[in-house]
Amino acid sequence: MADKTTEKKVPVLKAQNLGIQFGGLKAVDDFNIEIGESELVGLIGPNGAGKTTVFNLITGVYKPTEGSFYLCGQRMNGKKTHQIVHAGIARTFQNIRLFKKMTVIDNVKAAMQEHLTYGLPQAIFRTPKYWREEADITKRAMELLDVVHLSGKENLEADNLPYGQQRRLEIARALATDMKLLLLDEPAAGMNPTETEELLEIIDYIRDTFKISVLLIEHDMSLVMKICERIQVLDFGTTIAAGTPAEVANNPRVIEAYLGKPRKEAAKDA
Ligand SMILES: Nc1ncnc2c1ncn2[C@@H]1O[C@H](COP(=O)(O)OP(=O)(O)OP(=O)(O)O)[C@@H](O)[C@H]1O
Ligand SMILES: [Mg+2]
């Protein structure tokens, strides 16, 4: 398997001086990051720090006003969201986005649709190829539901799942696209400690099993500290610290940003 060309490790995600301005506000400024294969990196910072904007930049929702980003060495600037998803970046949303009135399994299958190879005539006339692929995606969707501990819930309406399970369904939908990088935007928001613990296990399992890299936005510091190898901290759109969980936790600027001296004073010092 080892190929000479793969020995030189190209990062899965690389962002260089990435930035965006909304009117006069630099929502993200000079953002740099490198994430290697199977690495789990945390992106943290106070409300409005620019975390979701980073996700929106690297999924093509916003066009960067500065800088570049690369997926496995391929420049992604200017690509449309669906092209970026196709290239291998998948995400979940801070505000859950599911087809509420569809069943759990159909939510996952809908996310897989773009990977089907049968055409419209095959779907209309229900050819053998259609049924084969339909059986395949059902099986695959069931496997993904198992990964996020939702087996047995496949025929429920998504809307009827408790909040924590809806978040896990979002992850199954993200996994339905063959991704190299998974972006999770506050996946533990609204979860109780038991659900959060279960989520941690799922994220770890996904990373190990699918060999994908994960960039995780999360407010719960104790959670991020537990599973991330490295953490990057944003405040007012700029990176104020990056390093191991221990380094970041002891960084005075991080403590200040979180525990807050008055925000205006903090901005002056930056
Ligand atoms: N489309 C937009 N137009 C104008 N301003 C925006 C837009 N999107 C984000 N912003 C601003 O950019 C800044 C960063 O917002 P962002 O949502 O990225 O923060 P965040 O770190 O994800 O915060 P939270 O923890 O609350 O989710 C905020 O000041 C926000 O108001
Ligand atoms: Mg956000």
PDB file of C-alpha atoms and ligand atoms in Angstrom:
ATOM      1  CA  MET A   1       0.000   0.000   0.000  1.00  0.00           C
ATOM      2  CA  ALA A   2       2.774   2.455   0.943  1.00  0.00           C
ATOM      3  CA  ASP A   3       3.399   4.617  -2.038  1.00  0.00           C
ATOM      4  CA  LYS A   4       6.459   6.836  -2.300  1.00  0.00           C
ATOM      5  CA  THR A   5       4.265   9.800  -3.250  1.00  0.00           C
ATOM      6  CA  THR A   6       2.213   9.530  -0.071  1.00  0.00           C
ATOM      7  CA  GLU A   7       5.253   9.610   2.203  1.00  0.00           C
ATOM      8  CA  LYS A   8       5.418  13.383   2.056  1.00  0.00           C
ATOM      9  CA  LYS A   9       2.400  14.151   4.176  1.00  0.00           C
ATOM     10  CA  VAL A  10       0.122  16.726   2.629  1.00  0.00           C
ATOM     11  CA  PRO A  11      -2.241  18.134   5.262  1.00  0.00           C
ATOM     12  CA  VAL A  12      -5.884  17.224   4.813  1.00  0.00           C
ATOM     13  CA  LEU A  13      -6.831  20.845   5.458  1.00  0.00           C
ATOM     14  CA  LYS A  14      -4.576  23.809   5.122  1.00  0.00           C
ATOM     15  CA  ALA A  15      -5.750  27.389   5.514  1.00  0.00           C
ATOM     16  CA  GLN A  16      -3.407  30.263   4.793  1.00  0.00           C
ATOM     17  CA  ASN A  17      -4.084  33.819   5.909  1.00  0.00           C
ATOM     18  CA  LEU A  18      -7.773  33.194   5.423  1.00  0.00           C
ATOM     19  CA  GLY A  19     -10.007  36.154   6.131  1.00  0.00           C
ATOM     20  CA  ILE A  20     -13.366  37.737   5.503  1.00  0.00           C
ATOM     21  CA  GLN A  21     -14.768  41.133   6.151  1.00  0.00           C
ATOM     22  CA  PHE A  22     -18.429  42.039   6.543  1.00  0.00           C
ATOM     23  CA  GLY A  23     -18.734  45.775   6.055  1.00  0.00           C
ATOM     24  CA  GLY A  24     -16.104  47.143   8.411  1.00  0.00           C
ATOM     25  CA  LEU A  25     -15.951  44.039  10.583  1.00  0.00           C
ATOM     26  CA  LYS A  26     -13.166  41.510  10.126  1.00  0.00           C
ATOM     27  CA  ALA A  27     -15.130  38.443  11.200  1.00  0.00           C
ATOM     28  CA  VAL A  28     -12.098  36.217  10.534  1.00  0.00           C
ATOM     29  CA  ASP A  29      -8.609  37.601  10.076  1.00  0.00           C
ATOM     30  CA  ASP A  30      -5.358  35.856   9.102  1.00  0.00           C
ATOM     31  CA  PHE A  31      -6.628  32.392   9.946  1.00  0.00           C
ATOM     32  CA  ASN A  32      -4.023  29.650   9.555  1.00  0.00           C
ATOM     33  CA  ILE A  33      -4.417  25.980  10.296  1.00  0.00           C
ATOM     34  CA  GLU A  34      -3.058  22.604   9.214  1.00  0.00           C
ATOM     35  CA  ILE A  35      -4.894  19.402  10.023  1.00  0.00           C
ATOM     36  CA  GLY A  36      -3.286  16.045   9.317  1.00  0.00           C
ATOM     37  CA  GLU A  37      -4.908  12.725   8.512  1.00  0.00           C
ATOM     38  CA  SER A  38      -7.099  11.380  11.343  1.00  0.00           C
ATOM     39  CA  GLU A  39      -6.305  14.384  13.490  1.00  0.00           C
ATOM     40  CA  LEU A  40      -8.951  15.844  15.773  1.00  0.00           C
ATOM     41  CA  VAL A  41      -8.516  19.571  16.242  1.00  0.00           C
ATOM     42  CA  GLY A  42     -10.679  21.852  18.378  1.00  0.00           C
ATOM     43  CA  LEU A  43     -11.723  25.355  17.381  1.00  0.00           C
ATOM     44  CA  ILE A  44     -12.899  27.338  20.365  1.00  0.00           C
ATOM     45  CA  GLY A  45     -13.544  30.908  21.396  1.00  0.00           C
ATOM     46  CA  PRO A  46     -16.215  33.118  22.944  1.00  0.00           C
ATOM     47  CA  ASN A  47     -19.532  33.909  21.224  1.00  0.00           C
ATOM     48  CA  GLY A  48     -19.068  35.819  17.995  1.00  0.00           C
ATOM     49  CA  ALA A  49     -15.355  34.937  17.808  1.00  0.00           C
ATOM     50  CA  GLY A  50     -15.638  33.795  14.181  1.00  0.00           C
ATOM     51  CA  LYS A  51     -15.748  30.000  14.537  1.00  0.00           C
ATOM     52  CA  THR A  52     -18.821  29.316  12.404  1.00  0.00           C
ATOM     53  CA  THR A  53     -17.539  31.853   9.883  1.00  0.00           C
ATOM     54  CA  VAL A  54     -14.394  29.703   9.493  1.00  0.00           C
ATOM     55  CA  PHE A  55     -16.655  26.743   8.669  1.00  0.00           C
ATOM     56  CA  ASN A  56     -18.630  28.881   6.231  1.00  0.00           C
ATOM     57  CA  LEU A  57     -15.388  29.902   4.526  1.00  0.00           C
ATOM     58  CA  ILE A  58     -14.052  26.389   4.106  1.00  0.00           C
ATOM     59  CA  THR A  59     -17.362  25.040   2.870  1.00  0.00           C
ATOM     60  CA  GLY A  60     -17.798  27.730   0.229  1.00  0.00           C
ATOM     61  CA  VAL A  61     -20.784  29.428   1.898  1.00  0.00           C
ATOM     62  CA  TYR A  62     -18.715  32.619   2.094  1.00  0.00           C
ATOM     63  CA  LYS A  63     -16.003  33.627  -0.321  1.00  0.00           C
ATOM     64  CA  PRO A  64     -12.828  34.628   1.522  1.00  0.00           C
ATOM     65  CA  THR A  65     -11.773  38.228   0.983  1.00  0.00           C
ATOM     66  CA  GLU A  66      -8.209  37.146   1.779  1.00  0.00           C
ATOM     67  CA  GLY A  67      -6.095  34.005   1.780  1.00  0.00           C
ATOM     68  CA  SER A  68      -6.493  30.469   0.510  1.00  0.00           C
ATOM     69  CA  PHE A  69      -7.409  27.023   1.687  1.00  0.00           C
ATOM     70  CA  TYR A  70      -6.551  23.578   0.432  1.00  0.00           C
ATOM     71  CA  LEU A  71      -8.006  20.106   0.810  1.00  0.00           C
ATOM     72  CA  CYS A  72      -5.282  17.460   0.474  1.00  0.00           C
ATOM     73  CA  GLY A  73      -3.195  19.981  -1.449  1.00  0.00           C
ATOM     74  CA  GLN A  74      -5.977  20.990  -3.823  1.00  0.00           C
ATOM     75  CA  ARG A  75      -6.853  24.668  -3.804  1.00  0.00           C
ATOM     76  CA  MET A  76     -10.504  25.140  -2.920  1.00  0.00           C
ATOM     77  CA  ASN A  77     -10.990  28.899  -3.147  1.00  0.00           C
ATOM     78  CA  GLY A  78     -13.871  29.902  -5.341  1.00  0.00           C
ATOM     79  CA  LYS A  79     -15.381  26.431  -5.473  1.00  0.00           C
ATOM     80  CA  LYS A  80     -19.084  26.057  -4.851  1.00  0.00           C
ATOM     81  CA  THR A  81     -20.390  24.295  -1.746  1.00  0.00           C
ATOM     82  CA  HIS A  82     -21.466  21.166  -3.639  1.00  0.00           C
ATOM     83  CA  GLN A  83     -18.032  20.928  -5.269  1.00  0.00           C
ATOM     84  CA  ILE A  84     -16.398  21.202  -1.855  1.00  0.00           C
ATOM     85  CA  VAL A  85     -18.691  18.515  -0.434  1.00  0.00           C
ATOM     86  CA  HIS A  86     -17.819  16.348  -3.409  1.00  0.00           C
ATOM     87  CA  ALA A  87     -14.094  16.946  -2.833  1.00  0.00           C
ATOM     88  CA  GLY A  88     -14.511  15.662   0.724  1.00  0.00           C
ATOM     89  CA  ILE A  89     -15.495  18.284   3.292  1.00  0.00           C
ATOM     90  CA  ALA A  90     -18.671  17.544   5.237  1.00  0.00           C
ATOM     91  CA  ARG A  91     -20.221  19.499   8.068  1.00  0.00           C
ATOM     92  CA  THR A  92     -22.946  19.651  10.642  1.00  0.00           C
ATOM     93  CA  PHE A  93     -24.705  22.886  11.529  1.00  0.00           C
ATOM     94  CA  GLN A  94     -24.940  24.858  14.745  1.00  0.00           C
ATOM     95  CA  ASN A  95     -28.698  25.027  14.139  1.00  0.00           C
ATOM     96  CA  ILE A  96     -29.819  21.509  13.293  1.00  0.00           C
ATOM     97  CA  ARG A  97     -30.818  21.109   9.645  1.00  0.00           C
ATOM     98  CA  LEU A  98     -32.812  17.965   9.029  1.00  0.00           C
ATOM     99  CA  PHE A  99     -35.786  17.058   6.885  1.00  0.00           C
ATOM    100  CA  LYS A 100     -38.063  17.147   9.905  1.00  0.00           C
ATOM    101  CA  LYS A 101     -41.025  15.334   8.403  1.00  0.00           C
ATOM    102  CA  MET A 102     -38.946  12.598   6.814  1.00  0.00           C
ATOM    103  CA  THR A 103     -37.980   9.389   8.583  1.00  0.00           C
ATOM    104  CA  VAL A 104     -34.584   9.017  10.167  1.00  0.00           C
ATOM    105  CA  ILE A 105     -33.339   6.601   7.499  1.00  0.00           C
ATOM    106  CA  ASP A 106     -34.664   8.736   4.634  1.00  0.00           C
ATOM    107  CA  ASN A 107     -32.715  11.672   6.035  1.00  0.00           C
ATOM    108  CA  VAL A 108     -29.523   9.657   5.689  1.00  0.00           C
ATOM    109  CA  LYS A 109     -30.483   8.285   2.274  1.00  0.00           C
ATOM    110  CA  ALA A 110     -31.245  11.788   1.018  1.00  0.00           C
ATOM    111  CA  ALA A 111     -27.719  12.809   1.958  1.00  0.00           C
ATOM    112  CA  MET A 112     -26.378   9.849  -0.029  1.00  0.00           C
ATOM    113  CA  GLN A 113     -28.413  10.587  -3.175  1.00  0.00           C
ATOM    114  CA  GLU A 114     -25.738  12.488  -5.015  1.00  0.00           C
ATOM    115  CA  HIS A 115     -23.479   9.436  -4.931  1.00  0.00           C
ATOM    116  CA  LEU A 116     -25.888   7.204  -6.769  1.00  0.00           C
ATOM    117  CA  THR A 117     -25.039   6.276 -10.310  1.00  0.00           C
ATOM    118  CA  TYR A 118     -28.460   5.238 -11.569  1.00  0.00           C
ATOM    119  CA  GLY A 119     -30.143   7.754 -13.799  1.00  0.00           C
ATOM    120  CA  LEU A 120     -33.716   9.002 -13.945  1.00  0.00           C
ATOM    121  CA  PRO A 121     -34.910   6.362 -16.477  1.00  0.00           C
ATOM    122  CA  GLN A 122     -33.629   3.632 -14.173  1.00  0.00           C
ATOM    123  CA  ALA A 123     -35.422   5.206 -11.222  1.00  0.00           C
ATOM    124  CA  ILE A 124     -38.686   5.560 -13.166  1.00  0.00           C
ATOM    125  CA  PHE A 125     -38.652   2.081 -14.661  1.00  0.00           C
ATOM    126  CA  ARG A 126     -37.170   0.498 -11.525  1.00  0.00           C
ATOM    127  CA  THR A 127     -34.503  -1.470 -13.353  1.00  0.00           C
ATOM    128  CA  PRO A 128     -32.443  -4.182 -11.595  1.00  0.00           C
ATOM    129  CA  LYS A 129     -29.651  -1.657 -11.260  1.00  0.00           C
ATOM    130  CA  TYR A 130     -32.051   0.674  -9.412  1.00  0.00           C
ATOM    131  CA  TRP A 131     -33.070  -2.017  -6.941  1.00  0.00           C
ATOM    132  CA  ARG A 132     -29.470  -3.099  -6.412  1.00  0.00           C
ATOM    133  CA  GLU A 133     -28.376   0.415  -5.611  1.00  0.00           C
ATOM    134  CA  GLU A 134     -31.479   1.064  -3.534  1.00  0.00           C
ATOM    135  CA  ALA A 135     -30.703  -2.044  -1.456  1.00  0.00           C
ATOM    136  CA  ASP A 136     -27.080  -0.941  -1.141  1.00  0.00           C
ATOM    137  CA  ILE A 137     -27.901   2.537   0.099  1.00  0.00           C
ATOM    138  CA  THR A 138     -30.469   1.211   2.564  1.00  0.00           C
ATOM    139  CA  LYS A 139     -27.852  -1.146   3.979  1.00  0.00           C
ATOM    140  CA  ARG A 140     -25.243   1.603   4.110  1.00  0.00           C
ATOM    141  CA  ALA A 141     -27.690   4.028   5.736  1.00  0.00           C
ATOM    142  CA  MET A 142     -28.484   1.422   8.409  1.00  0.00           C
ATOM    143  CA  GLU A 143     -24.752   0.999   9.068  1.00  0.00           C
ATOM    144  CA  LEU A 144     -24.319   4.750   9.483  1.00  0.00           C
ATOM    145  CA  LEU A 145     -27.271   4.894  11.873  1.00  0.00           C
ATOM    146  CA  ASP A 146     -25.593   2.153  13.883  1.00  0.00           C
ATOM    147  CA  VAL A 147     -22.394   4.239  14.046  1.00  0.00           C
ATOM    148  CA  VAL A 148     -24.297   7.115  15.666  1.00  0.00           C
ATOM    149  CA  HIS A 149     -26.265   4.769  17.951  1.00  0.00           C
ATOM    150  CA  LEU A 150     -29.609   5.296  16.229  1.00  0.00           C
ATOM    151  CA  SER A 151     -30.365   1.698  15.257  1.00  0.00           C
ATOM    152  CA  GLY A 152     -34.015   0.923  15.850  1.00  0.00           C
ATOM    153  CA  LYS A 153     -35.050   4.546  15.243  1.00  0.00           C
ATOM    154  CA  GLU A 154     -34.869   4.405  11.436  1.00  0.00           C
ATOM    155  CA  ASN A 155     -38.617   4.668  10.816  1.00  0.00           C
ATOM    156  CA  LEU A 156     -39.329   7.513  13.228  1.00  0.00           C
ATOM    157  CA  GLU A 157     -39.887  11.018  11.936  1.00  0.00           C
ATOM    158  CA  ALA A 158     -36.736  13.049  12.486  1.00  0.00           C
ATOM    159  CA  ASP A 159     -38.817  15.659  14.277  1.00  0.00           C
ATOM    160  CA  ASN A 160     -39.820  13.118  16.905  1.00  0.00           C
ATOM    161  CA  LEU A 161     -36.268  12.375  18.000  1.00  0.00           C
ATOM    162  CA  PRO A 162     -35.028  14.029  21.170  1.00  0.00           C
ATOM    163  CA  TYR A 163     -32.629  16.884  20.539  1.00  0.00           C
ATOM    164  CA  GLY A 164     -29.418  14.946  21.257  1.00  0.00           C
ATOM    165  CA  GLN A 165     -30.430  12.208  18.813  1.00  0.00           C
ATOM    166  CA  GLN A 166     -31.218  14.789  16.118  1.00  0.00           C
ATOM    167  CA  ARG A 167     -27.642  16.029  16.492  1.00  0.00           C
ATOM    168  CA  ARG A 168     -26.370  12.492  16.018  1.00  0.00           C
ATOM    169  CA  LEU A 169     -28.570  12.089  12.940  1.00  0.00           C
ATOM    170  CA  GLU A 170     -26.910  15.198  11.511  1.00  0.00           C
ATOM    171  CA  ILE A 171     -23.562  13.460  11.957  1.00  0.00           C
ATOM    172  CA  ALA A 172     -24.849  10.340  10.150  1.00  0.00           C
ATOM    173  CA  ARG A 173     -25.949  12.604   7.288  1.00  0.00           C
ATOM    174  CA  ALA A 174     -22.517  14.197   7.145  1.00  0.00           C
ATOM    175  CA  LEU A 175     -20.921  10.729   7.058  1.00  0.00           C
ATOM    176  CA  ALA A 176     -23.112   9.778   4.114  1.00  0.00           C
ATOM    177  CA  THR A 177     -20.870  11.831   1.858  1.00  0.00           C
ATOM    178  CA  ASP A 178     -17.438  10.251   1.420  1.00  0.00           C
ATOM    179  CA  MET A 179     -15.507  12.819   3.347  1.00  0.00           C
ATOM    180  CA  LYS A 180     -11.898  13.376   4.318  1.00  0.00           C
ATOM    181  CA  LEU A 181     -12.649  16.197   6.710  1.00  0.00           C
ATOM    182  CA  LEU A 182     -15.617  16.471   9.044  1.00  0.00           C
ATOM    183  CA  LEU A 183     -16.564  19.845  10.488  1.00  0.00           C
ATOM    184  CA  LEU A 184     -18.716  19.682  13.606  1.00  0.00           C
ATOM    185  CA  ASP A 185     -20.314  22.934  14.772  1.00  0.00           C
ATOM    186  CA  GLU A 186     -21.191  22.610  18.466  1.00  0.00           C
ATOM    187  CA  PRO A 187     -22.391  19.007  18.263  1.00  0.00           C
ATOM    188  CA  ALA A 188     -22.865  18.815  22.047  1.00  0.00           C
ATOM    189  CA  ALA A 189     -24.977  21.958  22.329  1.00  0.00           C
ATOM    190  CA  GLY A 190     -28.063  21.231  24.418  1.00  0.00           C
ATOM    191  CA  MET A 191     -26.892  17.761  25.434  1.00  0.00           C
ATOM    192  CA  ASN A 192     -26.806  16.508  28.999  1.00  0.00           C
ATOM    193  CA  PRO A 193     -23.525  15.071  30.385  1.00  0.00           C
ATOM    194  CA  THR A 194     -24.487  11.459  29.556  1.00  0.00           C
ATOM    195  CA  GLU A 195     -25.369  12.363  25.965  1.00  0.00           C
ATOM    196  CA  THR A 196     -22.153  14.372  25.669  1.00  0.00           C
ATOM    197  CA  GLU A 197     -20.103  11.398  26.877  1.00  0.00           C
ATOM    198  CA  GLU A 198     -21.797   9.173  24.283  1.00  0.00           C
ATOM    199  CA  LEU A 199     -21.122  11.772  21.597  1.00  0.00           C
ATOM    200  CA  LEU A 200     -17.425  11.799  22.503  1.00  0.00           C
ATOM    201  CA  GLU A 201     -17.239   8.050  22.020  1.00  0.00           C
ATOM    202  CA  ILE A 202     -19.000   8.349  18.664  1.00  0.00           C
ATOM    203  CA  ILE A 203     -16.645  11.059  17.418  1.00  0.00           C
ATOM    204  CA  ASP A 204     -13.629   9.013  18.482  1.00  0.00           C
ATOM    205  CA  TYR A 205     -15.046   5.905  16.840  1.00  0.00           C
ATOM    206  CA  ILE A 206     -15.762   7.749  13.578  1.00  0.00           C
ATOM    207  CA  ARG A 207     -12.293   9.168  13.444  1.00  0.00           C
ATOM    208  CA  ASP A 208     -10.624   5.825  14.040  1.00  0.00           C
ATOM    209  CA  THR A 209     -12.921   3.783  11.801  1.00  0.00           C
ATOM    210  CA  PHE A 210     -13.212   6.112   8.818  1.00  0.00           C
ATOM    211  CA  LYS A 211      -9.699   7.576   9.178  1.00  0.00           C
ATOM    212  CA  ILE A 212     -11.041  11.058   8.725  1.00  0.00           C
ATOM    213  CA  SER A 213      -9.874  14.346  10.169  1.00  0.00           C
ATOM    214  CA  VAL A 214     -12.173  16.350  12.389  1.00  0.00           C
ATOM    215  CA  LEU A 215     -12.386  20.047  13.164  1.00  0.00           C
ATOM    216  CA  LEU A 216     -14.628  20.515  16.170  1.00  0.00           C
ATOM    217  CA  ILE A 217     -16.234  23.728  17.372  1.00  0.00           C
ATOM    218  CA  GLU A 218     -17.377  23.398  20.941  1.00  0.00           C
ATOM    219  CA  HIS A 219     -18.069  25.675  23.860  1.00  0.00           C
ATOM    220  CA  ASP A 220     -17.692  23.013  26.504  1.00  0.00           C
ATOM    221  CA  MET A 221     -13.981  23.335  27.309  1.00  0.00           C
ATOM    222  CA  SER A 222     -13.819  20.147  29.357  1.00  0.00           C
ATOM    223  CA  LEU A 223     -15.172  18.209  26.372  1.00  0.00           C
ATOM    224  CA  VAL A 224     -12.703  19.746  23.922  1.00  0.00           C
ATOM    225  CA  MET A 225      -9.819  19.194  26.323  1.00  0.00           C
ATOM    226  CA  LYS A 226     -10.693  15.527  26.571  1.00  0.00           C
ATOM    227  CA  ILE A 227     -10.665  14.545  22.917  1.00  0.00           C
ATOM    228  CA  CYS A 228      -8.709  17.090  20.877  1.00  0.00           C
ATOM    229  CA  GLU A 229      -5.042  16.665  20.122  1.00  0.00           C
ATOM    230  CA  ARG A 230      -4.644  20.336  19.367  1.00  0.00           C
ATOM    231  CA  ILE A 231      -6.796  23.368  19.958  1.00  0.00           C
ATOM    232  CA  GLN A 232      -6.943  26.711  18.223  1.00  0.00           C
ATOM    233  CA  VAL A 233      -8.561  29.651  19.978  1.00  0.00           C
ATOM    234  CA  LEU A 234     -10.273  32.532  18.219  1.00  0.00           C
ATOM    235  CA  ASP A 235     -11.285  35.844  19.711  1.00  0.00           C
ATOM    236  CA  PHE A 236     -12.607  38.777  17.697  1.00  0.00           C
ATOM    237  CA  GLY A 237     -11.748  36.880  14.505  1.00  0.00           C
ATOM    238  CA  THR A 238      -8.067  36.385  15.291  1.00  0.00           C
ATOM    239  CA  THR A 239      -6.170  33.380  16.615  1.00  0.00           C
ATOM    240  CA  ILE A 240      -5.052  34.164  20.139  1.00  0.00           C
ATOM    241  CA  ALA A 241      -3.613  30.738  20.956  1.00  0.00           C
ATOM    242  CA  ALA A 242      -2.938  27.338  19.446  1.00  0.00           C
ATOM    243  CA  GLY A 243      -1.417  24.241  20.951  1.00  0.00           C
ATOM    244  CA  THR A 244      -2.081  21.183  23.036  1.00  0.00           C
ATOM    245  CA  PRO A 245      -5.077  21.266  25.382  1.00  0.00           C
ATOM    246  CA  ALA A 246      -2.747  21.851  28.358  1.00  0.00           C
ATOM    247  CA  GLU A 247      -0.927  24.717  26.625  1.00  0.00           C
ATOM    248  CA  VAL A 248      -4.154  26.390  25.631  1.00  0.00           C
ATOM    249  CA  ALA A 249      -5.801  25.945  29.020  1.00  0.00           C
ATOM    250  CA  ASN A 250      -2.899  27.700  30.717  1.00  0.00           C
ATOM    251  CA  ASN A 251      -2.579  30.497  28.204  1.00  0.00           C
ATOM    252  CA  PRO A 252      -3.340  33.835  29.934  1.00  0.00           C
ATOM    253  CA  ARG A 253      -4.977  35.308  26.808  1.00  0.00           C
ATOM    254  CA  VAL A 254      -7.332  32.366  26.602  1.00  0.00           C
ATOM    255  CA  ILE A 255      -8.228  32.594  30.268  1.00  0.00           C
ATOM    256  CA  GLU A 256      -8.829  36.302  29.806  1.00  0.00           C
ATOM    257  CA  ALA A 257     -10.989  35.807  26.696  1.00  0.00           C
ATOM    258  CA  TYR A 258     -13.112  33.246  28.512  1.00  0.00           C
ATOM    259  CA  LEU A 259     -13.253  34.629  31.989  1.00  0.00           C
ATOM    260  CA  GLY A 260     -13.512  38.091  30.594  1.00  0.00           C
ATOM    261  CA  LYS A 261     -11.981  41.223  31.584  1.00  0.00           C
ATOM    262  CA  PRO A 262     -14.268  43.801  29.974  1.00  0.00           C
ATOM    263  CA  ARG A 263     -14.373  43.062  26.220  1.00  0.00           C
ATOM    264  CA  LYS A 264     -13.393  46.572  25.147  1.00  0.00           C
ATOM    265  CA  GLU A 265     -10.250  46.451  27.246  1.00  0.00           C
ATOM    266  CA  ALA A 266      -9.376  43.046  25.848  1.00  0.00           C
ATOM    267  CA  ALA A 267      -9.773  44.381  22.307  1.00  0.00           C
ATOM    268  CA  LYS A 268      -7.398  47.286  22.997  1.00  0.00           C
ATOM    269  CA  ASP A 269      -4.698  44.913  24.211  1.00  0.00           C
ATOM    270  CA  ALA A 270      -4.998  42.589  21.210  1.00  0.00           C
TER     271      ALA A 270
HETATM  272  N1  LIG B   1     -23.232  37.058   6.995  1.00  0.00           N
HETATM  273  C1  LIG B   1     -22.775  37.901   7.918  1.00  0.00           C
HETATM  274  N2  LIG B   1     -22.923  39.236   7.794  1.00  0.00           N
HETATM  275  C2  LIG B   1     -22.469  40.079   8.726  1.00  0.00           C
HETATM  276  N3  LIG B   1     -21.808  39.703   9.832  1.00  0.00           N
HETATM  277  C3  LIG B   1     -21.639  38.390  10.017  1.00  0.00           C
HETATM  278  C4  LIG B   1     -22.093  37.402   9.082  1.00  0.00           C
HETATM  279  N4  LIG B   1     -21.766  36.175   9.545  1.00  0.00           N
HETATM  280  C5  LIG B   1     -21.139  36.363  10.704  1.00  0.00           C
HETATM  281  N5  LIG B   1     -21.049  37.687  10.994  1.00  0.00           N
HETATM  282  C6  LIG B   1     -20.394  38.265  12.172  1.00  0.00           C
HETATM  283  O1  LIG B   1     -19.127  37.683  12.287  1.00  0.00           O
HETATM  284  C7  LIG B   1     -18.791  37.495  13.653  1.00  0.00           C
HETATM  285  C8  LIG B   1     -18.449  36.061  13.916  1.00  0.00           C
HETATM  286  O2  LIG B   1     -19.636  35.279  13.879  1.00  0.00           O
HETATM  287  P1  LIG B   1     -19.626  33.696  14.020  1.00  0.00           P
HETATM  288  O3  LIG B   1     -21.010  33.243  13.837  1.00  0.00           O
HETATM  289  O4  LIG B   1     -18.589  33.124  13.130  1.00  0.00           O
HETATM  290  O5  LIG B   1     -19.184  33.501  15.537  1.00  0.00           O
HETATM  291  P2  LIG B   1     -19.050  32.172  16.394  1.00  0.00           P
HETATM  292  O6  LIG B   1     -17.665  32.138  16.927  1.00  0.00           O
HETATM  293  O7  LIG B   1     -19.500  30.999  15.615  1.00  0.00           O
HETATM  294  O8  LIG B   1     -20.054  32.473  17.604  1.00  0.00           O
HETATM  295  P3  LIG B   1     -21.033  31.510  18.422  1.00  0.00           P
HETATM  296  O9  LIG B   1     -20.175  30.845  19.462  1.00  0.00           O
HETATM  297  O10 LIG B   1     -22.007  32.439  19.041  1.00  0.00           O
HETATM  298  O11 LIG B   1     -21.656  30.552  17.477  1.00  0.00           O
HETATM  299  C9  LIG B   1     -19.962  38.003  14.480  1.00  0.00           C
HETATM  300  O12 LIG B   1     -19.699  39.330  14.868  1.00  0.00           O
HETATM  301  C10 LIG B   1     -21.104  37.936  13.482  1.00  0.00           C
HETATM  302  O13 LIG B   1     -22.091  38.875  13.786  1.00  0.00           O
HETATM  303 MG    MG B   2     -21.045  29.679  15.783  1.00  0.00          MG
END
